[in-house]
mmCIF file of C-alpha atoms and ligand atoms in Angstrom:
data_model
loop_
_atom_site.group_PDB
_atom_site.id
_atom_site.type_symbol
_atom_site.label_atom_id
_atom_site.label_comp_id
_atom_site.label_asym_id
_atom_site.label_seq_id
_atom_site.Cartn_x
_atom_site.Cartn_y
_atom_site.Cartn_z
ATOM 1 C CA UNK A 1 13.944 23.351 -6.544
ATOM 2 C CA UNK A 2 11.591 20.495 -7.908
ATOM 3 C CA UNK A 3 12.996 17.446 -9.590
ATOM 4 C CA UNK A 4 11.136 15.007 -12.288
ATOM 5 C CA UNK A 5 11.334 12.113 -9.536
ATOM 6 C CA UNK A 6 9.857 15.078 -6.893
ATOM 7 C CA UNK A 7 7.229 16.516 -9.208
ATOM 8 C CA UNK A 8 5.815 12.328 -9.657
ATOM 9 C CA UNK A 9 6.203 11.805 -6.118
ATOM 10 C CA UNK A 10 3.754 14.928 -5.603
ATOM 11 C CA UNK A 11 1.514 14.155 -8.272
ATOM 12 C CA UNK A 12 1.293 10.873 -6.689
ATOM 13 C CA UNK A 13 -0.319 12.566 -3.117
ATOM 14 C CA UNK A 14 -2.399 15.104 -4.796
ATOM 15 C CA UNK A 15 -4.942 16.285 -2.682
ATOM 16 C CA UNK A 16 -7.939 13.915 -3.096
ATOM 17 C CA UNK A 17 -5.551 10.874 -4.547
ATOM 18 C CA UNK A 18 -4.221 7.671 -3.618
ATOM 19 C CA UNK A 19 -2.891 4.675 -4.905
ATOM 20 C CA UNK A 20 -4.130 1.038 -5.758
ATOM 21 C CA UNK A 21 -2.225 -1.994 -4.600
ATOM 22 C CA UNK A 22 -2.804 -4.477 -7.121
ATOM 23 C CA UNK A 23 0.340 -6.085 -6.814
ATOM 24 C CA UNK A 24 -0.457 -9.039 -5.565
ATOM 25 C CA UNK A 25 1.947 -12.024 -6.469
ATOM 26 C CA UNK A 26 0.578 -14.927 -8.912
ATOM 27 C CA UNK A 27 0.796 -17.132 -5.630
ATOM 28 C CA UNK A 28 -1.449 -14.513 -3.678
ATOM 29 C CA UNK A 29 -3.600 -13.746 -6.601
ATOM 30 C CA UNK A 30 -4.316 -17.180 -6.786
ATOM 31 C CA UNK A 31 -5.087 -17.400 -3.250
ATOM 32 C CA UNK A 32 -7.671 -14.626 -3.265
ATOM 33 C CA UNK A 33 -9.311 -16.535 -6.270
ATOM 34 C CA UNK A 34 -9.272 -20.197 -4.989
ATOM 35 C CA UNK A 35 -11.933 -19.861 -2.535
ATOM 36 C CA UNK A 36 -14.429 -17.783 -4.970
ATOM 37 C CA UNK A 37 -13.691 -20.525 -7.254
ATOM 38 C CA UNK A 38 -12.350 -18.219 -9.685
ATOM 39 C CA UNK A 39 -10.065 -19.939 -12.286
ATOM 40 C CA UNK A 40 -6.320 -19.248 -11.174
ATOM 41 C CA UNK A 41 -5.096 -18.434 -14.800
ATOM 42 C CA UNK A 42 -3.161 -15.580 -16.681
ATOM 43 C CA UNK A 43 -6.188 -15.073 -18.619
ATOM 44 C CA UNK A 44 -8.313 -14.722 -15.552
ATOM 45 C CA UNK A 45 -5.639 -12.436 -13.645
ATOM 46 C CA UNK A 46 -5.312 -10.072 -16.542
ATOM 47 C CA UNK A 47 -9.355 -9.827 -16.670
ATOM 48 C CA UNK A 48 -9.661 -9.138 -13.120
ATOM 49 C CA UNK A 49 -6.867 -6.382 -13.278
ATOM 50 C CA UNK A 50 -8.515 -4.911 -16.595
ATOM 51 C CA UNK A 51 -12.001 -4.526 -14.627
ATOM 52 C CA UNK A 52 -10.300 -2.572 -11.598
ATOM 53 C CA UNK A 53 -8.384 -0.030 -13.834
ATOM 54 C CA UNK A 54 -11.385 1.180 -16.215
ATOM 55 C CA UNK A 55 -13.540 1.314 -13.359
ATOM 56 C CA UNK A 56 -15.671 4.632 -13.985
ATOM 57 C CA UNK A 57 -13.813 7.784 -12.404
ATOM 58 C CA UNK A 58 -10.518 5.509 -11.864
ATOM 59 C CA UNK A 59 -8.176 8.293 -12.216
ATOM 60 C CA UNK A 60 -10.377 11.054 -10.249
ATOM 61 C CA UNK A 61 -9.387 9.090 -7.403
ATOM 62 C CA UNK A 62 -6.064 7.481 -8.120
ATOM 63 C CA UNK A 63 -2.934 8.216 -8.916
ATOM 64 C CA UNK A 64 -0.790 5.426 -9.282
ATOM 65 C CA UNK A 65 -1.225 1.487 -9.380
ATOM 66 C CA UNK A 66 1.514 -0.903 -7.984
ATOM 67 C CA UNK A 67 1.586 -3.626 -10.210
ATOM 68 C CA UNK A 68 3.332 -7.195 -10.619
ATOM 69 C CA UNK A 69 5.870 -8.122 -13.318
ATOM 70 C CA UNK A 70 2.972 -10.311 -14.862
ATOM 71 C CA UNK A 71 0.653 -7.553 -14.855
ATOM 72 C CA UNK A 72 2.841 -4.830 -16.133
ATOM 73 C CA UNK A 73 4.070 -7.167 -19.223
ATOM 74 C CA UNK A 74 -0.044 -8.203 -19.565
ATOM 75 C CA UNK A 75 -2.476 -7.745 -22.339
ATOM 76 C CA UNK A 76 -6.304 -7.053 -21.235
ATOM 77 C CA UNK A 77 -9.273 -8.194 -22.647
ATOM 78 C CA UNK A 78 -9.670 -5.416 -24.787
ATOM 79 C CA UNK A 79 -6.243 -6.080 -26.255
ATOM 80 C CA UNK A 80 -4.752 -2.944 -24.707
ATOM 81 C CA UNK A 81 -1.568 -3.364 -22.150
ATOM 82 C CA UNK A 82 -2.725 -2.946 -18.952
ATOM 83 C CA UNK A 83 0.018 -0.397 -18.637
ATOM 84 C CA UNK A 84 -1.272 1.853 -21.359
ATOM 85 C CA UNK A 85 -5.059 1.419 -19.833
ATOM 86 C CA UNK A 86 -3.493 2.980 -16.277
ATOM 87 C CA UNK A 87 -1.641 5.427 -18.394
ATOM 88 C CA UNK A 88 -5.030 6.322 -20.026
ATOM 89 C CA UNK A 89 -7.014 6.523 -16.814
ATOM 90 C CA UNK A 90 -4.350 9.788 -15.954
ATOM 91 C CA UNK A 91 -2.902 7.402 -13.083
ATOM 92 C CA UNK A 92 1.327 6.451 -12.894
ATOM 93 C CA UNK A 93 1.848 2.857 -13.582
ATOM 94 C CA UNK A 94 4.441 1.090 -10.787
ATOM 95 C CA UNK A 95 6.063 -1.620 -10.191
ATOM 96 C CA UNK A 96 6.740 -4.211 -7.259
ATOM 97 C CA UNK A 97 10.315 -4.503 -7.069
ATOM 98 C CA UNK A 98 10.855 -7.088 -3.867
ATOM 99 C CA UNK A 99 10.973 -10.703 -4.411
ATOM 100 C CA UNK A 100 9.314 -11.568 -1.291
ATOM 101 C CA UNK A 101 9.964 -12.356 2.005
ATOM 102 C CA UNK A 102 12.337 -15.013 3.649
ATOM 103 C CA UNK A 103 13.326 -16.203 6.840
ATOM 104 C CA UNK A 104 16.056 -14.189 8.304
ATOM 105 C CA UNK A 105 19.510 -16.197 8.808
ATOM 106 C CA UNK A 106 20.046 -15.949 13.028
ATOM 107 C CA UNK A 107 17.162 -13.923 13.266
ATOM 108 C CA UNK A 108 14.236 -14.435 16.050
ATOM 109 C CA UNK A 109 11.480 -16.910 15.332
ATOM 110 C CA UNK A 110 9.754 -16.425 12.052
ATOM 111 C CA UNK A 111 11.479 -13.025 11.361
ATOM 112 C CA UNK A 112 11.714 -11.976 7.723
ATOM 113 C CA UNK A 113 13.801 -10.283 5.472
ATOM 114 C CA UNK A 114 12.779 -8.977 1.930
ATOM 115 C CA UNK A 115 14.835 -9.960 -0.982
ATOM 116 C CA UNK A 116 15.540 -8.733 -4.445
ATOM 117 C CA UNK A 117 18.457 -6.402 -4.354
ATOM 118 C CA UNK A 118 20.372 -8.931 -6.454
ATOM 119 C CA UNK A 119 20.234 -6.978 -10.071
ATOM 120 C CA UNK A 120 18.217 -4.543 -9.380
ATOM 121 C CA UNK A 121 19.336 -1.537 -11.041
ATOM 122 C CA UNK A 122 19.131 -3.974 -14.274
ATOM 123 C CA UNK A 123 15.679 -4.442 -13.195
ATOM 124 C CA UNK A 124 14.771 -0.973 -12.718
ATOM 125 C CA UNK A 125 16.011 0.136 -15.938
ATOM 126 C CA UNK A 126 14.018 -2.578 -17.688
ATOM 127 C CA UNK A 127 10.635 -1.216 -15.587
ATOM 128 C CA UNK A 128 11.343 2.050 -16.806
ATOM 129 C CA UNK A 129 11.182 0.835 -20.513
ATOM 130 C CA UNK A 130 7.788 -0.474 -19.613
ATOM 131 C CA UNK A 131 6.485 2.585 -18.388
ATOM 132 C CA UNK A 132 6.724 2.268 -14.412
ATOM 133 C CA UNK A 133 7.200 5.656 -12.893
ATOM 134 C CA UNK A 134 7.509 4.894 -9.171
ATOM 135 C CA UNK A 135 8.501 1.435 -7.457
ATOM 136 C CA UNK A 136 7.795 -0.514 -4.396
ATOM 137 C CA UNK A 137 9.164 -2.639 -1.683
ATOM 138 C CA UNK A 138 7.786 -3.961 1.276
ATOM 139 C CA UNK A 139 9.517 -5.624 4.530
ATOM 140 C CA UNK A 140 7.805 -7.119 7.261
ATOM 141 C CA UNK A 141 7.938 -6.742 10.244
ATOM 142 C CA UNK A 142 5.889 -9.230 13.248
ATOM 143 C CA UNK A 143 5.263 -8.426 16.390
ATOM 144 C CA UNK A 144 6.052 -10.916 19.519
ATOM 145 C CA UNK A 145 7.715 -12.539 22.495
ATOM 146 C CA UNK A 146 10.837 -11.238 21.739
ATOM 147 C CA UNK A 147 10.322 -10.164 18.533
ATOM 148 C CA UNK A 148 11.454 -8.116 16.414
ATOM 149 C CA UNK A 149 14.681 -8.240 17.293
ATOM 150 C CA UNK A 150 16.695 -5.017 16.201
ATOM 151 C CA UNK A 151 18.821 -7.574 13.965
ATOM 152 C CA UNK A 152 15.770 -7.732 11.938
ATOM 153 C CA UNK A 153 14.719 -4.253 12.409
ATOM 154 C CA UNK A 154 18.092 -2.758 10.878
ATOM 155 C CA UNK A 155 18.447 -5.792 8.117
ATOM 156 C CA UNK A 156 15.176 -4.522 6.466
ATOM 157 C CA UNK A 157 15.477 -0.742 7.194
ATOM 158 C CA UNK A 158 19.158 -1.264 5.307
ATOM 159 C CA UNK A 159 17.382 -3.594 2.110
ATOM 160 C CA UNK A 160 14.597 -0.756 1.781
ATOM 161 C CA UNK A 161 17.170 1.923 1.755
ATOM 162 C CA UNK A 162 19.600 0.465 -0.702
ATOM 163 C CA UNK A 163 16.483 -0.492 -2.864
ATOM 164 C CA UNK A 164 15.287 2.942 -2.580
ATOM 165 C CA UNK A 165 18.588 4.709 -3.575
ATOM 166 C CA UNK A 166 18.873 1.941 -6.423
ATOM 167 C CA UNK A 167 15.396 3.175 -7.769
ATOM 168 C CA UNK A 168 15.868 7.328 -7.533
ATOM 169 C CA UNK A 169 19.177 6.753 -9.690
ATOM 170 C CA UNK A 170 17.632 4.660 -12.025
ATOM 171 C CA UNK A 171 14.366 7.357 -12.581
ATOM 172 C CA UNK A 172 11.651 5.523 -10.458
ATOM 173 C CA UNK A 173 10.043 7.270 -7.270
ATOM 174 C CA UNK A 174 10.347 4.587 -4.459
ATOM 175 C CA UNK A 175 7.295 3.432 -1.938
ATOM 176 C CA UNK A 176 9.195 2.671 1.025
ATOM 177 C CA UNK A 177 6.935 -0.040 2.967
ATOM 178 C CA UNK A 178 8.089 -1.124 6.156
ATOM 179 C CA UNK A 179 4.681 -3.037 7.569
ATOM 180 C CA UNK A 180 4.065 -3.733 11.273
ATOM 181 C CA UNK A 181 2.012 -6.721 10.889
ATOM 182 C CA UNK A 182 -1.278 -6.359 12.679
ATOM 183 C CA UNK A 183 -2.995 -9.971 11.154
ATOM 184 C CA UNK A 184 -1.548 -13.431 11.048
ATOM 185 C CA UNK A 185 -0.423 -15.928 13.904
ATOM 186 C CA UNK A 186 1.730 -13.092 15.511
ATOM 187 C CA UNK A 187 -1.244 -10.474 16.110
ATOM 188 C CA UNK A 188 -1.713 -10.597 19.807
ATOM 189 C CA UNK A 189 -0.024 -7.162 21.044
ATOM 190 C CA UNK A 190 -1.033 -3.985 22.296
ATOM 191 C CA UNK A 191 -2.019 -0.314 20.709
ATOM 192 C CA UNK A 192 1.138 0.731 23.143
ATOM 193 C CA UNK A 193 3.396 -2.120 22.047
ATOM 194 C CA UNK A 194 2.698 -1.339 18.607
ATOM 195 C CA UNK A 195 3.408 2.020 18.692
ATOM 196 C CA UNK A 196 7.031 1.336 20.759
ATOM 197 C CA UNK A 197 7.934 -1.078 17.427
ATOM 198 C CA UNK A 198 6.754 1.766 15.005
ATOM 199 C CA UNK A 199 9.130 4.230 16.617
ATOM 200 C CA UNK A 200 12.043 1.753 16.429
ATOM 201 C CA UNK A 201 11.332 0.588 12.542
ATOM 202 C CA UNK A 202 10.733 4.104 11.577
ATOM 203 C CA UNK A 203 13.819 5.591 13.457
ATOM 204 C CA UNK A 204 16.125 3.099 11.597
ATOM 205 C CA UNK A 205 14.076 3.057 8.450
ATOM 206 C CA UNK A 206 14.861 7.067 8.104
ATOM 207 C CA UNK A 207 18.528 6.519 9.236
ATOM 208 C CA UNK A 208 19.179 4.085 6.621
ATOM 209 C CA UNK A 209 17.544 6.245 4.241
ATOM 210 C CA UNK A 210 19.544 9.371 4.891
ATOM 211 C CA UNK A 211 22.699 7.085 5.171
ATOM 212 C CA UNK A 212 21.882 5.715 1.769
ATOM 213 C CA UNK A 213 21.555 9.082 0.600
ATOM 214 C CA UNK A 214 18.198 8.683 -0.497
ATOM 215 C CA UNK A 215 16.544 11.790 -1.417
ATOM 216 C CA UNK A 216 13.302 12.451 0.638
ATOM 217 C CA UNK A 217 11.421 14.757 -1.464
ATOM 218 C CA UNK A 218 11.597 11.881 -4.182
ATOM 219 C CA UNK A 219 10.052 9.205 -2.386
ATOM 220 C CA UNK A 220 6.799 8.132 -0.330
ATOM 221 C CA UNK A 221 6.174 6.132 2.789
ATOM 222 C CA UNK A 222 3.922 3.261 2.945
ATOM 223 C CA UNK A 223 3.439 2.295 6.898
ATOM 224 C CA UNK A 224 1.264 0.537 8.590
ATOM 225 C CA UNK A 225 -1.152 2.565 11.590
ATOM 226 C CA UNK A 226 -0.415 1.962 14.875
ATOM 227 C CA UNK A 227 -2.922 -0.535 15.910
ATOM 228 C CA UNK A 228 -3.350 -3.471 18.544
ATOM 229 C CA UNK A 229 -2.946 -6.897 16.680
ATOM 230 C CA UNK A 230 -6.359 -8.610 15.527
ATOM 231 C CA UNK A 231 -6.247 -11.056 18.457
ATOM 232 C CA UNK A 232 -6.268 -8.225 21.140
ATOM 233 C CA UNK A 233 -8.819 -5.727 22.151
ATOM 234 C CA UNK A 234 -9.954 -3.391 19.671
ATOM 235 C CA UNK A 235 -8.470 0.332 20.204
ATOM 236 C CA UNK A 236 -10.900 2.767 18.644
ATOM 237 C CA UNK A 237 -10.895 4.913 15.527
ATOM 238 C CA UNK A 238 -9.532 8.060 17.390
ATOM 239 C CA UNK A 239 -6.778 6.203 19.683
ATOM 240 C CA UNK A 240 -5.298 4.660 16.551
ATOM 241 C CA UNK A 241 -5.357 7.714 14.726
ATOM 242 C CA UNK A 242 -3.758 9.679 17.278
ATOM 243 C CA UNK A 243 -0.648 7.174 17.545
ATOM 244 C CA UNK A 244 -0.477 6.834 13.954
ATOM 245 C CA UNK A 245 -0.090 10.695 13.705
ATOM 246 C CA UNK A 246 2.484 11.014 16.790
ATOM 247 C CA UNK A 247 4.695 8.084 15.781
ATOM 248 C CA UNK A 248 5.042 9.672 12.416
ATOM 249 C CA UNK A 249 5.218 13.246 13.364
ATOM 250 C CA UNK A 250 7.876 12.266 15.884
ATOM 251 C CA UNK A 251 10.278 9.942 13.064
ATOM 252 C CA UNK A 252 9.339 11.400 9.334
ATOM 253 C CA UNK A 253 10.869 13.897 7.978
ATOM 254 C CA UNK A 254 8.634 17.354 6.744
ATOM 255 C CA UNK A 255 10.751 16.878 3.399
ATOM 256 C CA UNK A 256 8.772 13.554 2.544
ATOM 257 C CA UNK A 257 5.632 14.688 0.080
ATOM 258 C CA UNK A 258 3.376 12.357 0.848
ATOM 259 C CA UNK A 259 2.527 9.081 3.559
ATOM 260 C CA UNK A 260 0.197 6.300 1.676
ATOM 261 C CA UNK A 261 -0.816 3.823 4.390
ATOM 262 C CA UNK A 262 -1.547 0.159 3.751
ATOM 263 C CA UNK A 263 -4.804 -1.803 5.173
ATOM 264 C CA UNK A 264 -3.032 -4.507 6.907
ATOM 265 C CA UNK A 265 -6.169 -6.585 6.722
ATOM 266 C CA UNK A 266 -8.431 -3.873 8.470
ATOM 267 C CA UNK A 267 -11.692 -4.009 7.375
ATOM 268 C CA UNK A 268 -12.835 -1.871 4.117
ATOM 269 C CA UNK A 269 -14.949 0.690 5.981
ATOM 270 C CA UNK A 270 -12.656 0.226 9.223
ATOM 271 C CA UNK A 271 -9.614 1.620 6.980
ATOM 272 C CA UNK A 272 -11.687 4.485 5.423
ATOM 273 C CA UNK A 273 -12.624 5.549 8.748
ATOM 274 C CA UNK A 274 -9.040 5.493 10.335
ATOM 275 C CA UNK A 275 -7.560 7.178 7.391
ATOM 276 C CA UNK A 276 -10.358 10.363 7.523
ATOM 277 C CA UNK A 277 -9.551 10.378 11.488
ATOM 278 C CA UNK A 278 -5.710 10.491 10.597
ATOM 279 C CA UNK A 279 -6.122 13.509 8.550
ATOM 280 C CA UNK A 280 -8.510 15.584 10.834
ATOM 281 C CA UNK A 281 -5.854 15.120 13.485
ATOM 282 C CA UNK A 282 -3.224 15.723 11.179
ATOM 283 C CA UNK A 283 -4.341 18.936 10.199
ATOM 284 C CA UNK A 284 -5.035 19.745 13.750
ATOM 285 C CA UNK A 285 -1.459 19.039 14.684
ATOM 286 C CA UNK A 286 0.019 20.912 11.451
ATOM 287 C CA UNK A 287 1.439 17.695 9.892
ATOM 288 C CA UNK A 288 3.618 18.668 6.816
ATOM 289 C CA UNK A 289 2.798 16.138 4.415
ATOM 290 C CA UNK A 290 -0.361 14.714 2.563
ATOM 291 C CA UNK A 291 -1.723 11.156 4.023
ATOM 292 C CA UNK A 292 -3.677 8.951 1.852
ATOM 293 C CA UNK A 293 -4.325 5.541 0.921
ATOM 294 C CA UNK A 294 -2.198 2.407 -0.947
ATOM 295 C CA UNK A 295 -4.397 -0.097 0.221
ATOM 296 C CA UNK A 296 -4.685 -3.537 -1.704
ATOM 297 C CA UNK A 297 -7.780 -5.688 0.319
ATOM 298 C CA UNK A 298 -9.344 -2.585 1.498
ATOM 299 C CA UNK A 299 -10.004 -1.764 -1.752
ATOM 300 C CA UNK A 300 -10.452 -4.851 -3.865
ATOM 301 C CA UNK A 301 -12.172 -7.081 -1.259
ATOM 302 C CA UNK A 302 -15.967 -5.523 -2.655
ATOM 303 C CA UNK A 303 -15.077 -5.644 -6.061
ATOM 304 C CA UNK A 304 -13.459 -9.084 -6.220
ATOM 305 C CA UNK A 305 -16.070 -10.690 -4.312
ATOM 306 C CA UNK A 306 -18.784 -9.398 -6.471
ATOM 307 C CA UNK A 307 -16.872 -10.131 -9.628
ATOM 308 C CA UNK A 308 -16.343 -14.056 -9.028
ATOM 309 C CA UNK A 309 -15.086 -14.519 -12.428
ATOM 310 C CA UNK A 310 -18.224 -13.510 -14.200
ATOM 311 C CA UNK A 311 -18.424 -11.024 -17.051
ATOM 312 C CA UNK A 312 -22.059 -10.575 -15.893
ATOM 313 C CA UNK A 313 -20.712 -8.880 -12.621
ATOM 314 C CA UNK A 314 -18.034 -6.514 -14.546
ATOM 315 C CA UNK A 315 -20.445 -3.322 -13.948
ATOM 316 C CA UNK A 316 -21.608 -4.525 -10.252
ATOM 317 C CA UNK A 317 -17.776 -4.737 -9.293
ATOM 318 C CA UNK A 318 -16.607 -1.583 -10.816
ATOM 319 C CA UNK A 319 -19.328 0.079 -9.047
ATOM 320 C CA UNK A 320 -18.299 -1.285 -5.918
ATOM 321 C CA UNK A 321 -14.818 0.042 -6.304
ATOM 322 C CA UNK A 322 -15.365 3.366 -7.682
ATOM 323 C CA UNK A 323 -17.748 3.521 -4.411
ATOM 324 C CA UNK A 324 -14.843 2.568 -2.239
ATOM 325 C CA UNK A 325 -12.218 4.650 -3.951
ATOM 326 C CA UNK A 326 -14.613 7.641 -3.633
ATOM 327 C CA UNK A 327 -14.790 7.141 0.119
ATOM 328 C CA UNK A 328 -11.186 6.920 0.623
ATOM 329 C CA UNK A 329 -10.077 9.899 -1.327
ATOM 330 C CA UNK A 330 -13.063 11.718 0.731
ATOM 331 C CA UNK A 331 -11.016 10.444 3.950
ATOM 332 C CA UNK A 332 -7.788 11.202 2.319
ATOM 333 C CA UNK A 333 -9.079 14.723 2.480
ATOM 334 C CA UNK A 334 -10.955 14.466 5.813
ATOM 335 C CA UNK A 335 -14.274 14.567 4.433
ATOM 336 C CA UNK A 336 -15.636 11.074 5.167
ATOM 337 C CA UNK A 337 -18.539 10.205 7.488
ATOM 338 C CA UNK A 338 -20.117 7.038 7.731
ATOM 339 C CA UNK A 339 -23.270 8.825 5.947
ATOM 340 C CA UNK A 340 -21.112 9.217 2.874
ATOM 341 C CA UNK A 341 -21.315 5.499 2.610
ATOM 342 C CA UNK A 342 -24.877 6.041 1.111
ATOM 343 C CA UNK A 343 -23.629 8.031 -1.873
ATOM 344 C CA UNK A 344 -22.950 4.538 -3.058
ATOM 345 C CA UNK A 345 -23.503 5.007 -6.884
ATOM 346 C CA UNK A 346 -25.458 1.977 -7.769
ATOM 347 C CA UNK A 347 -24.810 1.579 -11.434
ATOM 348 C CA UNK A 348 -25.551 -1.988 -11.640
ATOM 349 C CA UNK A 349 -24.605 -2.987 -8.040
ATOM 350 C CA UNK A 350 -26.397 -5.754 -6.661
ATOM 351 C CA UNK A 351 -29.373 -4.603 -4.618
HETATM 352 C C1 5MM B 401 -1.057 -6.260 -2.908
HETATM 353 O O1 5MM B 401 -0.426 -6.992 -1.871
HETATM 354 C C2 5MM B 401 0.708 -6.881 -1.601
HETATM 355 C C3 5MM B 401 1.750 -8.230 -1.657
HETATM 356 O O2 5MM B 401 1.489 -9.025 -2.446
HETATM 357 P P1 5MM B 401 2.515 -10.503 -1.993
HETATM 358 O O3 5MM B 401 2.251 -10.862 -0.406
HETATM 359 O O4 5MM B 401 1.879 -11.187 -3.542
HETATM 360 O O5 5MM B 401 3.927 -9.654 -2.378
HETATM 361 C C4 5MM B 401 1.168 -5.824 -0.611
HETATM 362 O O6 5MM B 401 2.562 -5.579 -0.516
HETATM 363 C C5 5MM B 401 0.638 -5.032 -0.535
HETATM 364 O O7 5MM B 401 0.844 -3.965 -1.169
HETATM 365 C C6 5MM B 401 0.458 -3.935 0.705
HETATM 366 O O8 5MM B 401 0.634 -4.894 1.753
HETATM 367 C C7 5MM B 401 -0.459 -3.507 1.018
HETATM 368 O O9 5MM B 401 -2.053 -3.835 0.731
HETATM 369 P P2 5MM B 401 -3.219 -4.272 2.114
HETATM 370 O O10 5MM B 401 -4.044 -5.544 1.685
HETATM 371 O O11 5MM B 401 -2.269 -4.586 3.168
HETATM 372 O O12 5MM B 401 -3.644 -2.671 2.037
#
């Protein structure tokens, strides 16, 4: 018995496809443009987003694009709405519904709660009219001495569950994103500590989702990978993948159609290698869900630093994005190797 939302969720994790996170809020988009001297204007953000969504073979590798409020209402340089540009590629337009993170009252030092629940049902109605088929809400959990507190985990899981229930009631597939940070100032922790925190977070999130009546068939999970913090000694690709698959098998119900990882500050190729190994291990362990990507930085980094705001660099930037999408598509099928990187289409790419 497949519902329309379950069909959308399944299509979002169809074999070889993943999700592009392009939902940087205006502040984050500007922060990425500033060091590259790209003018921080609405027009330039629109140009950049249209460049991404019109890259060659985009719809072959991308099932959905997560947008920010500005972008889902925006018209690109071609004169078409960006939502229509995405739909024309065959991918689903989606929308970030959280309104950002704020200090958690009475939480541990630097603990955050994600806001955006007030008036959410109305916003869902509006975004459905604007063409959105799915949504995203990101909760952020930092690891450090004494944190995360259980209070922070429960508060964030509860908000994720209320958001997911409101989405399903209003006709959007919720992407549920509980991110355990590996970068930033709270990034000194071992793989074992990350594993323990992922266990606490995922078990609480699924308990809250069940309590809220969320249908697992009609959602996508967007987790972080189990990895040491960036200020700690690195783990091997195999260790990260093994720990990630183990924790997911322990806590994610088989009814969830797919898991689409965030990249969390990993290097571009590193994020691809991890996804590939996760698929190889997942296959061996009979993982019941599709395992794919929903990367932001690890997909966009090369394209943005090649574009630099110049019309002359559009084709080169697009070729880089297409290549990264292709590599991650292969990884989502467990068919990537470092040799695959050589297959880069050089259409317009700099030498
Ligand atoms: C694209 O970045 C999103 C956050 O934007 P804001 O901080 O402006 O709200 C973020 O939620 C992103 O979708 C996910 O964290 C995945 O991105 P990465 O770069 O970690 O793969």
